mmCIF file of C-alpha atoms and ligand atoms in Angstrom:
data_model
loop_
_atom_site.group_PDB
_atom_site.id
_atom_site.type_symbol
_atom_site.label_atom_id
_atom_site.label_comp_id
_atom_site.label_asym_id
_atom_site.label_seq_id
_atom_site.Cartn_x
_atom_site.Cartn_y
_atom_site.Cartn_z
ATOM 1 C CA UNK A 1015 -5.455 22.404 -5.028
ATOM 2 C CA UNK A 1016 -4.920 24.200 -8.332
ATOM 3 C CA UNK A 1017 -5.652 24.077 -12.062
ATOM 4 C CA UNK A 1018 -7.961 21.517 -13.626
ATOM 5 C CA UNK A 1019 -11.499 20.550 -12.747
ATOM 6 C CA UNK A 1020 -12.358 20.089 -9.107
ATOM 7 C CA UNK A 1021 -12.904 16.462 -8.125
ATOM 8 C CA UNK A 1022 -16.034 15.404 -6.223
ATOM 9 C CA UNK A 1023 -15.077 15.273 -2.562
ATOM 10 C CA UNK A 1024 -16.790 12.899 -0.146
ATOM 11 C CA UNK A 1025 -15.707 12.825 3.494
ATOM 12 C CA UNK A 1026 -16.931 11.717 6.884
ATOM 13 C CA UNK A 1027 -16.344 9.150 9.576
ATOM 14 C CA UNK A 1028 -15.933 5.460 8.863
ATOM 15 C CA UNK A 1029 -18.843 4.930 11.275
ATOM 16 C CA UNK A 1030 -21.450 7.118 12.882
ATOM 17 C CA UNK A 1031 -20.790 6.557 16.610
ATOM 18 C CA UNK A 1032 -22.672 9.225 18.555
ATOM 19 C CA UNK A 1033 -24.810 12.209 17.592
ATOM 20 C CA UNK A 1034 -22.171 14.576 18.919
ATOM 21 C CA UNK A 1035 -19.405 12.910 16.872
ATOM 22 C CA UNK A 1036 -21.481 12.990 13.661
ATOM 23 C CA UNK A 1037 -22.498 16.632 14.053
ATOM 24 C CA UNK A 1038 -19.055 17.845 15.050
ATOM 25 C CA UNK A 1039 -17.339 15.957 12.247
ATOM 26 C CA UNK A 1040 -19.863 17.255 9.725
ATOM 27 C CA UNK A 1041 -19.633 20.893 10.822
ATOM 28 C CA UNK A 1042 -15.838 20.875 11.018
ATOM 29 C CA UNK A 1043 -15.624 19.223 7.595
ATOM 30 C CA UNK A 1044 -18.044 21.785 6.219
ATOM 31 C CA UNK A 1045 -15.793 24.568 7.509
ATOM 32 C CA UNK A 1046 -12.849 23.261 5.473
ATOM 33 C CA UNK A 1047 -14.818 24.091 2.319
ATOM 34 C CA UNK A 1048 -13.444 20.884 0.806
ATOM 35 C CA UNK A 1049 -16.453 18.592 1.018
ATOM 36 C CA UNK A 1050 -19.344 18.109 -1.387
ATOM 37 C CA UNK A 1051 -20.927 15.058 0.226
ATOM 38 C CA UNK A 1052 -20.829 13.720 3.787
ATOM 39 C CA UNK A 1053 -20.347 9.987 4.379
ATOM 40 C CA UNK A 1054 -20.930 7.787 7.434
ATOM 41 C CA UNK A 1055 -21.287 4.048 7.936
ATOM 42 C CA UNK A 1056 -24.449 3.048 9.800
ATOM 43 C CA UNK A 1057 -24.291 -0.720 9.295
ATOM 44 C CA UNK A 1058 -20.713 -1.960 9.237
ATOM 45 C CA UNK A 1059 -19.859 -5.240 7.549
ATOM 46 C CA UNK A 1060 -16.869 -6.284 9.637
ATOM 47 C CA UNK A 1061 -14.523 -9.039 8.596
ATOM 48 C CA UNK A 1062 -14.511 -10.570 12.112
ATOM 49 C CA UNK A 1063 -17.535 -10.619 14.425
ATOM 50 C CA UNK A 1064 -17.132 -8.657 17.598
ATOM 51 C CA UNK A 1065 -15.713 -5.551 15.908
ATOM 52 C CA UNK A 1066 -18.059 -2.542 15.980
ATOM 53 C CA UNK A 1067 -20.920 -3.490 13.680
ATOM 54 C CA UNK A 1068 -22.448 -0.040 13.345
ATOM 55 C CA UNK A 1069 -24.854 2.046 15.357
ATOM 56 C CA UNK A 1070 -27.787 1.021 13.133
ATOM 57 C CA UNK A 1071 -31.014 2.844 12.384
ATOM 58 C CA UNK A 1072 -30.751 5.175 15.352
ATOM 59 C CA UNK A 1073 -27.855 6.956 13.584
ATOM 60 C CA UNK A 1074 -29.962 7.932 10.569
ATOM 61 C CA UNK A 1075 -31.606 10.973 12.257
ATOM 62 C CA UNK A 1076 -28.105 12.226 13.203
ATOM 63 C CA UNK A 1077 -27.257 12.278 9.508
ATOM 64 C CA UNK A 1078 -30.488 14.136 8.750
ATOM 65 C CA UNK A 1079 -29.399 16.726 11.274
ATOM 66 C CA UNK A 1080 -25.877 16.946 9.803
ATOM 67 C CA UNK A 1081 -27.467 17.530 6.410
ATOM 68 C CA UNK A 1082 -29.740 20.277 7.757
ATOM 69 C CA UNK A 1083 -26.873 22.039 9.491
ATOM 70 C CA UNK A 1084 -24.428 21.948 6.587
ATOM 71 C CA UNK A 1085 -26.701 21.794 3.561
ATOM 72 C CA UNK A 1086 -24.552 18.923 2.270
ATOM 73 C CA UNK A 1087 -26.017 15.685 0.894
ATOM 74 C CA UNK A 1088 -25.312 12.546 2.933
ATOM 75 C CA UNK A 1089 -24.168 9.076 1.823
ATOM 76 C CA UNK A 1090 -24.587 5.752 3.631
ATOM 77 C CA UNK A 1091 -23.479 2.184 2.886
ATOM 78 C CA UNK A 1092 -26.241 -0.325 2.138
ATOM 79 C CA UNK A 1093 -25.797 -4.086 2.069
ATOM 80 C CA UNK A 1094 -29.380 -5.332 1.768
ATOM 81 C CA UNK A 1095 -32.941 -4.313 0.875
ATOM 82 C CA UNK A 1096 -33.893 -3.344 4.436
ATOM 83 C CA UNK A 1097 -30.970 -0.867 4.557
ATOM 84 C CA UNK A 1098 -32.154 0.672 1.284
ATOM 85 C CA UNK A 1099 -35.683 1.081 2.614
ATOM 86 C CA UNK A 1100 -34.509 2.738 5.820
ATOM 87 C CA UNK A 1101 -32.179 5.101 3.950
ATOM 88 C CA UNK A 1102 -34.999 6.179 1.636
ATOM 89 C CA UNK A 1103 -37.303 6.662 4.628
ATOM 90 C CA UNK A 1104 -34.749 8.913 6.375
ATOM 91 C CA UNK A 1105 -33.948 11.027 3.311
ATOM 92 C CA UNK A 1106 -30.410 9.767 2.710
ATOM 93 C CA UNK A 1107 -29.266 11.294 -0.579
ATOM 94 C CA UNK A 1108 -26.669 8.854 -1.873
ATOM 95 C CA UNK A 1109 -26.072 5.152 -1.244
ATOM 96 C CA UNK A 1110 -22.897 3.158 -1.595
ATOM 97 C CA UNK A 1111 -22.380 -0.568 -1.848
ATOM 98 C CA UNK A 1112 -19.377 -1.840 0.127
ATOM 99 C CA UNK A 1113 -16.598 -4.116 -1.095
ATOM 100 C CA UNK A 1114 -17.840 -7.088 0.920
ATOM 101 C CA UNK A 1115 -21.247 -6.741 -0.730
ATOM 102 C CA UNK A 1116 -20.077 -6.270 -4.322
ATOM 103 C CA UNK A 1117 -18.520 -9.753 -4.195
ATOM 104 C CA UNK A 1118 -21.977 -11.276 -3.899
ATOM 105 C CA UNK A 1119 -24.247 -11.004 -6.975
ATOM 106 C CA UNK A 1120 -27.278 -12.063 -4.885
ATOM 107 C CA UNK A 1121 -26.737 -9.153 -2.495
ATOM 108 C CA UNK A 1122 -26.151 -6.625 -5.301
ATOM 109 C CA UNK A 1123 -29.260 -7.892 -7.079
ATOM 110 C CA UNK A 1124 -31.318 -7.553 -3.886
ATOM 111 C CA UNK A 1125 -30.203 -3.920 -3.582
ATOM 112 C CA UNK A 1126 -30.864 -3.275 -7.280
ATOM 113 C CA UNK A 1127 -34.366 -4.754 -6.930
ATOM 114 C CA UNK A 1128 -35.113 -2.627 -3.867
ATOM 115 C CA UNK A 1129 -34.165 0.456 -5.901
ATOM 116 C CA UNK A 1130 -36.419 -0.170 -8.914
ATOM 117 C CA UNK A 1131 -38.195 3.078 -9.767
ATOM 118 C CA UNK A 1132 -36.046 5.192 -7.399
ATOM 119 C CA UNK A 1133 -33.269 6.945 -9.290
ATOM 120 C CA UNK A 1134 -31.078 7.758 -6.302
ATOM 121 C CA UNK A 1135 -27.295 8.073 -6.862
ATOM 122 C CA UNK A 1136 -25.505 4.815 -6.011
ATOM 123 C CA UNK A 1137 -21.743 4.254 -5.784
ATOM 124 C CA UNK A 1138 -20.451 0.719 -6.184
ATOM 125 C CA UNK A 1139 -17.164 -0.158 -4.516
ATOM 126 C CA UNK A 1140 -14.883 -2.662 -6.162
ATOM 127 C CA UNK A 1141 -15.183 -6.204 -4.813
ATOM 128 C CA UNK A 1142 -12.615 -7.279 -2.211
ATOM 129 C CA UNK A 1143 -10.989 -9.611 -4.745
ATOM 130 C CA UNK A 1144 -9.337 -8.291 -7.917
ATOM 131 C CA UNK A 1145 -12.107 -9.337 -10.283
ATOM 132 C CA UNK A 1146 -13.031 -6.726 -12.885
ATOM 133 C CA UNK A 1147 -16.021 -8.701 -14.187
ATOM 134 C CA UNK A 1148 -17.604 -8.916 -10.758
ATOM 135 C CA UNK A 1149 -17.311 -5.145 -10.411
ATOM 136 C CA UNK A 1150 -18.688 -4.500 -13.911
ATOM 137 C CA UNK A 1151 -21.412 -7.096 -13.333
ATOM 138 C CA UNK A 1152 -22.512 -5.326 -10.148
ATOM 139 C CA UNK A 1153 -22.751 -2.065 -12.079
ATOM 140 C CA UNK A 1154 -24.804 -3.758 -14.809
ATOM 141 C CA UNK A 1155 -27.235 -5.096 -12.188
ATOM 142 C CA UNK A 1156 -27.782 -1.526 -10.934
ATOM 143 C CA UNK A 1157 -28.166 -0.224 -14.493
ATOM 144 C CA UNK A 1158 -30.662 -2.973 -15.305
ATOM 145 C CA UNK A 1159 -32.817 -1.710 -12.448
ATOM 146 C CA UNK A 1160 -33.136 1.636 -14.228
ATOM 147 C CA UNK A 1161 -30.605 3.517 -12.071
ATOM 148 C CA UNK A 1162 -28.801 6.219 -14.056
ATOM 149 C CA UNK A 1163 -26.879 8.216 -11.459
ATOM 150 C CA UNK A 1164 -24.140 5.713 -10.814
ATOM 151 C CA UNK A 1165 -20.493 5.892 -9.810
ATOM 152 C CA UNK A 1166 -17.700 3.455 -8.983
ATOM 153 C CA UNK A 1167 -15.375 3.554 -5.976
ATOM 154 C CA UNK A 1168 -11.876 2.119 -6.211
ATOM 155 C CA UNK A 1169 -10.878 1.006 -2.684
ATOM 156 C CA UNK A 1170 -8.169 -1.521 -3.472
ATOM 157 C CA UNK A 1171 -8.047 -5.304 -3.306
ATOM 158 C CA UNK A 1172 -7.240 -7.706 -0.571
ATOM 159 C CA UNK A 1173 -3.905 -9.504 -0.872
ATOM 160 C CA UNK A 1174 -2.196 -11.765 1.605
ATOM 161 C CA UNK A 1175 1.434 -11.189 0.689
ATOM 162 C CA UNK A 1176 2.222 -7.542 1.022
ATOM 163 C CA UNK A 1177 1.499 -5.185 3.817
ATOM 164 C CA UNK A 1178 2.445 -1.774 2.480
ATOM 165 C CA UNK A 1179 -1.212 -1.099 1.773
ATOM 166 C CA UNK A 1180 -4.179 -2.481 3.659
ATOM 167 C CA UNK A 1181 -5.681 -3.164 0.234
ATOM 168 C CA UNK A 1182 -3.440 -3.231 -2.820
ATOM 169 C CA UNK A 1183 -4.510 -0.530 -5.268
ATOM 170 C CA UNK A 1184 -3.950 -2.493 -8.486
ATOM 171 C CA UNK A 1185 -4.682 0.732 -10.365
ATOM 172 C CA UNK A 1186 -4.875 -1.099 -13.650
ATOM 173 C CA UNK A 1187 -8.192 -2.700 -12.658
ATOM 174 C CA UNK A 1188 -9.762 0.713 -12.033
ATOM 175 C CA UNK A 1189 -8.372 1.942 -15.354
ATOM 176 C CA UNK A 1190 -9.812 -1.118 -17.101
ATOM 177 C CA UNK A 1191 -13.167 -0.365 -15.465
ATOM 178 C CA UNK A 1192 -13.009 3.212 -16.785
ATOM 179 C CA UNK A 1193 -12.235 1.903 -20.251
ATOM 180 C CA UNK A 1194 -15.152 -0.541 -20.162
ATOM 181 C CA UNK A 1195 -17.635 1.991 -18.720
ATOM 182 C CA UNK A 1196 -16.312 5.443 -19.623
ATOM 183 C CA UNK A 1197 -19.494 7.244 -18.568
ATOM 184 C CA UNK A 1198 -19.346 6.040 -14.961
ATOM 185 C CA UNK A 1199 -17.399 8.445 -12.716
ATOM 186 C CA UNK A 1200 -14.534 6.791 -10.819
ATOM 187 C CA UNK A 1201 -13.911 7.840 -7.240
ATOM 188 C CA UNK A 1202 -10.835 6.788 -5.319
ATOM 189 C CA UNK A 1203 -10.930 5.730 -1.647
ATOM 190 C CA UNK A 1204 -7.414 6.331 -0.287
ATOM 191 C CA UNK A 1205 -8.547 5.523 3.280
ATOM 192 C CA UNK A 1206 -9.368 1.869 2.634
ATOM 193 C CA UNK A 1207 -6.471 1.389 0.229
ATOM 194 C CA UNK A 1208 -3.920 2.709 2.733
ATOM 195 C CA UNK A 1209 -5.291 1.577 6.082
ATOM 196 C CA UNK A 1210 -2.907 4.095 7.599
ATOM 197 C CA UNK A 1211 -2.914 7.860 7.427
ATOM 198 C CA UNK A 1212 0.722 8.305 6.383
ATOM 199 C CA UNK A 1213 0.147 6.968 2.892
ATOM 200 C CA UNK A 1214 -3.083 8.848 2.154
ATOM 201 C CA UNK A 1215 -1.641 11.848 0.348
ATOM 202 C CA UNK A 1216 0.387 9.778 -2.076
ATOM 203 C CA UNK A 1217 -2.586 7.638 -3.073
ATOM 204 C CA UNK A 1218 -4.963 10.608 -3.352
ATOM 205 C CA UNK A 1219 -2.457 12.461 -5.539
ATOM 206 C CA UNK A 1220 -1.996 9.427 -7.734
ATOM 207 C CA UNK A 1221 -5.760 9.166 -8.222
ATOM 208 C CA UNK A 1222 -5.766 12.802 -9.321
ATOM 209 C CA UNK A 1223 -2.846 12.163 -11.683
ATOM 210 C CA UNK A 1224 -4.786 9.279 -13.190
ATOM 211 C CA UNK A 1225 -7.715 11.634 -13.782
ATOM 212 C CA UNK A 1226 -10.128 10.061 -11.307
ATOM 213 C CA UNK A 1227 -13.353 12.009 -10.798
ATOM 214 C CA UNK A 1228 -13.310 12.255 -7.032
ATOM 215 C CA UNK A 1229 -12.176 11.088 -3.625
ATOM 216 C CA UNK A 1230 -13.950 9.505 -0.663
ATOM 217 C CA UNK A 1231 -12.025 9.815 2.583
ATOM 218 C CA UNK A 1232 -12.633 9.009 6.214
ATOM 219 C CA UNK A 1233 -12.479 11.787 8.763
ATOM 220 C CA UNK A 1234 -13.106 11.695 12.503
ATOM 221 C CA UNK A 1235 -12.893 14.326 15.244
ATOM 222 C CA UNK A 1236 -10.556 12.124 17.307
ATOM 223 C CA UNK A 1237 -9.214 9.563 14.811
ATOM 224 C CA UNK A 1238 -7.208 7.517 17.301
ATOM 225 C CA UNK A 1239 -10.276 6.707 19.354
ATOM 226 C CA UNK A 1240 -12.548 5.912 16.371
ATOM 227 C CA UNK A 1241 -14.651 2.782 16.874
ATOM 228 C CA UNK A 1242 -13.627 1.472 13.427
ATOM 229 C CA UNK A 1243 -10.682 2.087 11.089
ATOM 230 C CA UNK A 1244 -8.867 4.347 13.571
ATOM 231 C CA UNK A 1245 -5.443 4.238 11.897
ATOM 232 C CA UNK A 1246 -6.640 5.558 8.548
ATOM 233 C CA UNK A 1247 -8.862 8.476 9.610
ATOM 234 C CA UNK A 1248 -7.868 12.148 9.631
ATOM 235 C CA UNK A 1249 -9.211 15.061 11.643
ATOM 236 C CA UNK A 1250 -11.420 17.312 9.496
ATOM 237 C CA UNK A 1251 -8.677 19.969 9.521
ATOM 238 C CA UNK A 1252 -5.949 17.525 8.421
ATOM 239 C CA UNK A 1253 -8.285 16.264 5.723
ATOM 240 C CA UNK A 1254 -8.777 19.870 4.549
ATOM 241 C CA UNK A 1255 -5.003 20.393 4.410
ATOM 242 C CA UNK A 1256 -4.482 17.177 2.476
ATOM 243 C CA UNK A 1257 -7.028 18.197 -0.133
ATOM 244 C CA UNK A 1258 -5.556 21.687 -0.296
ATOM 245 C CA UNK A 1259 -2.106 20.305 -1.061
ATOM 246 C CA UNK A 1260 -3.227 18.073 -3.926
ATOM 247 C CA UNK A 1261 -2.156 19.146 -7.379
ATOM 248 C CA UNK A 1262 -4.985 18.775 -9.842
ATOM 249 C CA UNK A 1263 -3.517 18.673 -13.304
ATOM 250 C CA UNK A 1264 -5.481 19.562 -16.354
ATOM 251 C CA UNK A 1265 -4.716 17.279 -19.268
ATOM 252 C CA UNK A 1266 -7.386 18.853 -21.426
ATOM 253 C CA UNK A 1267 -5.080 21.534 -22.865
ATOM 254 C CA UNK A 1268 -2.428 19.140 -24.035
ATOM 255 C CA UNK A 1269 -2.300 17.683 -27.509
ATOM 256 C CA UNK A 1270 -3.682 14.226 -28.194
ATOM 257 C CA UNK A 1271 -0.258 12.682 -28.703
ATOM 258 C CA UNK A 1272 1.006 14.040 -25.412
ATOM 259 C CA UNK A 1273 -2.052 12.760 -23.585
ATOM 260 C CA UNK A 1274 -1.544 9.303 -24.991
ATOM 261 C CA UNK A 1275 2.135 9.402 -24.079
ATOM 262 C CA UNK A 1276 1.258 10.586 -20.571
ATOM 263 C CA UNK A 1277 -1.216 7.762 -20.171
ATOM 264 C CA UNK A 1278 1.322 5.177 -21.312
ATOM 265 C CA UNK A 1279 3.960 6.622 -19.003
ATOM 266 C CA UNK A 1280 1.569 6.507 -16.091
ATOM 267 C CA UNK A 1281 0.862 2.862 -16.865
ATOM 268 C CA UNK A 1282 4.596 2.143 -16.918
ATOM 269 C CA UNK A 1283 5.048 3.986 -13.615
ATOM 270 C CA UNK A 1284 2.283 1.928 -12.053
ATOM 271 C CA UNK A 1285 3.816 -1.301 -13.209
ATOM 272 C CA UNK A 1286 7.250 -0.236 -11.949
ATOM 273 C CA UNK A 1287 5.772 0.553 -8.576
ATOM 274 C CA UNK A 1288 4.154 -2.891 -8.452
ATOM 275 C CA UNK A 1289 7.548 -4.401 -9.320
ATOM 276 C CA UNK A 1290 9.147 -2.486 -6.435
ATOM 277 C CA UNK A 1291 6.451 -3.617 -4.013
ATOM 278 C CA UNK A 1292 6.780 -7.201 -5.164
ATOM 279 C CA UNK A 1293 10.586 -7.106 -4.852
ATOM 280 C CA UNK A 1294 10.288 -5.700 -1.337
ATOM 281 C CA UNK A 1295 7.858 -8.506 -0.393
ATOM 282 C CA UNK A 1296 10.194 -11.078 -1.910
ATOM 283 C CA UNK A 1297 13.211 -9.831 0.046
ATOM 284 C CA UNK A 1298 11.193 -9.900 3.245
ATOM 285 C CA UNK A 1299 10.591 -13.613 2.666
ATOM 286 C CA UNK A 1300 14.279 -14.098 1.832
ATOM 287 C CA UNK A 1301 15.179 -12.685 5.235
ATOM 288 C CA UNK A 1302 12.733 -15.073 6.892
ATOM 289 C CA UNK A 1303 14.369 -17.939 5.011
ATOM 290 C CA UNK A 1304 17.742 -16.639 6.220
ATOM 291 C CA UNK A 1305 16.445 -16.780 9.764
ATOM 292 C CA UNK A 1306 15.223 -20.346 9.249
ATOM 293 C CA UNK A 1307 18.554 -21.455 7.758
ATOM 294 C CA UNK A 1308 20.406 -19.830 10.614
ATOM 295 C CA UNK A 1309 18.302 -21.607 13.219
ATOM 296 C CA UNK A 1310 18.687 -24.926 11.411
ATOM 297 C CA UNK A 1311 22.361 -24.526 10.618
ATOM 298 C CA UNK A 1312 21.946 -24.726 6.837
ATOM 299 C CA UNK A 1313 24.034 -23.164 4.063
ATOM 300 C CA UNK A 1314 22.676 -20.216 2.131
ATOM 301 C CA UNK A 1315 23.221 -21.452 -1.381
ATOM 302 C CA UNK A 1316 21.634 -24.685 -2.421
ATOM 303 C CA UNK A 1317 22.973 -25.020 -5.960
ATOM 304 C CA UNK A 1318 20.604 -27.637 -7.290
ATOM 305 C CA UNK A 1319 17.580 -25.603 -6.382
ATOM 306 C CA UNK A 1320 19.126 -22.465 -7.886
ATOM 307 C CA UNK A 1321 19.764 -24.139 -11.286
ATOM 308 C CA UNK A 1322 16.186 -25.385 -11.450
ATOM 309 C CA UNK A 1323 14.800 -21.959 -10.577
ATOM 310 C CA UNK A 1324 16.869 -20.209 -13.225
ATOM 311 C CA UNK A 1325 15.880 -22.620 -15.991
ATOM 312 C CA UNK A 1326 12.220 -22.403 -15.004
ATOM 313 C CA UNK A 1327 12.237 -18.608 -15.384
ATOM 314 C CA UNK A 1328 14.152 -18.664 -18.652
ATOM 315 C CA UNK A 1329 11.476 -20.979 -20.094
ATOM 316 C CA UNK A 1330 8.687 -18.919 -18.609
ATOM 317 C CA UNK A 1331 10.177 -15.620 -19.847
ATOM 318 C CA UNK A 1332 10.449 -17.013 -23.375
ATOM 319 C CA UNK A 1333 6.677 -17.493 -23.404
ATOM 320 C CA UNK A 1334 6.247 -13.766 -22.701
ATOM 321 C CA UNK A 1335 8.734 -12.741 -25.423
ATOM 322 C CA UNK A 1336 11.613 -12.086 -22.982
ATOM 323 C CA UNK A 1337 15.118 -13.109 -24.028
ATOM 324 C CA UNK A 1338 17.014 -15.775 -22.066
ATOM 325 C CA UNK A 1339 19.874 -13.390 -21.491
ATOM 326 C CA UNK A 1340 17.693 -10.668 -20.043
ATOM 327 C CA UNK A 1341 15.826 -13.077 -17.765
ATOM 328 C CA UNK A 1342 19.039 -14.616 -16.609
ATOM 329 C CA UNK A 1343 20.432 -11.168 -15.660
ATOM 330 C CA UNK A 1344 17.259 -10.139 -13.838
ATOM 331 C CA UNK A 1345 16.899 -13.367 -11.907
ATOM 332 C CA UNK A 1346 20.611 -13.487 -11.037
ATOM 333 C CA UNK A 1347 20.479 -9.964 -9.764
ATOM 334 C CA UNK A 1348 17.430 -10.705 -7.607
ATOM 335 C CA UNK A 1349 19.095 -13.860 -6.373
ATOM 336 C CA UNK A 1350 22.298 -11.945 -5.499
ATOM 337 C CA UNK A 1351 20.377 -9.432 -3.461
ATOM 338 C CA UNK A 1352 18.474 -12.247 -1.805
ATOM 339 C CA UNK A 1353 21.697 -13.987 -0.787
ATOM 340 C CA UNK A 1354 23.043 -10.738 0.556
ATOM 341 C CA UNK A 1355 19.921 -10.157 2.640
ATOM 342 C CA UNK A 1356 20.021 -13.733 3.970
ATOM 343 C CA UNK A 1357 23.682 -13.347 4.775
ATOM 344 C CA UNK A 1358 23.018 -10.238 6.795
ATOM 345 C CA UNK A 1359 20.408 -12.138 8.824
ATOM 346 C CA UNK A 1360 22.784 -15.048 9.329
ATOM 347 C CA UNK A 1361 25.673 -12.941 10.544
ATOM 348 C CA UNK A 1362 23.286 -10.961 12.700
ATOM 349 C CA UNK A 1363 23.432 -7.615 10.867
ATOM 350 C CA UNK A 1364 19.731 -7.427 10.062
HETATM 351 C C1 PEP B 1295 -16.280 1.847 4.535
HETATM 352 O O1 PEP B 1295 -16.364 2.620 3.570
HETATM 353 O O2 PEP B 1295 -16.248 2.206 5.709
HETATM 354 C C2 PEP B 1295 -16.115 0.399 4.240
HETATM 355 C C3 PEP B 1295 -16.602 -0.548 5.025
HETATM 356 O O3 PEP B 1295 -15.375 0.225 3.152
HETATM 357 P P1 PEP B 1295 -15.088 -1.079 2.245
HETATM 358 O O4 PEP B 1295 -16.421 -1.594 1.815
HETATM 359 O O5 PEP B 1295 -14.302 -0.464 1.144
HETATM 360 O O6 PEP B 1295 -14.281 -2.023 3.087
HETATM 361 MN MN1 MN B 1296 -13.984 2.324 7.066
#
């Protein structure tokens, strides 16, 4: 890590599992020198029942102990008023609201009501679905309760088509949030965006390049045997190395024009990356179609359908100010590649 201002670093296990695991993770994280706040899930909102639903209240004293041993503040996810009350009772320093809770205004309001008169720091994750208003609305509910020490966590958005990320980052939504509420710090959660440890560095670095204010990352003493989110957790030492290798750039010394240009270039880069991801998803489906055609003895090119598709996109492109010629070249090129990929499947090369 070099240059620039140091981001806020939050790390800890997805879930508190045992006292030993919490204490060991906390002390080993502390030793990296790269943690400001410890995190641990106590109540886990799982998508499917039967997955580990959290150790519950009995884990709260373990966090108190981790805090005493390391001197670091501790953060816990809350999803309802009773969680808030227990966290306050056990001296938890920071609360966060999870993505499955932010989607529900009733739940966010219940938490906001339970926090009236208690100005504890609260971090609000983005909702599971890519809905900026729902995220902003959740933040407004917390603000309306008198809370002033607030932050947002960008953890990506659920999407059924593409499986590069567990949750698609859709960086633009986090940037739009920052524009709408510039005083709220924005923390990135590479763990839940990636769902897999190989991609973590790239996402964390991108958050730093986009001038996010911090990172929240999952770390476990034996990641592969974690009771939740095993594939995305890092050992405390690997987490420390990842943070160490991040480049923190300082935009503050550059002229205004350059900063604006940088921002626009970053936006273009993000959009290009989305285009690449979308093209990769599209070709994957093309190969599946190739497989289907092979099994059903069909030809690759069905000319009538192709003509209709091309005309549809030329009309559609015109609405967005794109010339017919340009659209025709783009679509033809995608179609060519698609045919090639299908062909490979049909002749058994892919
Ligand atoms: C978590 O932080 O462990 C968690 C449940 O995350 P999210 O709400 O982003 O899914
Ligand atoms: Mn998790």
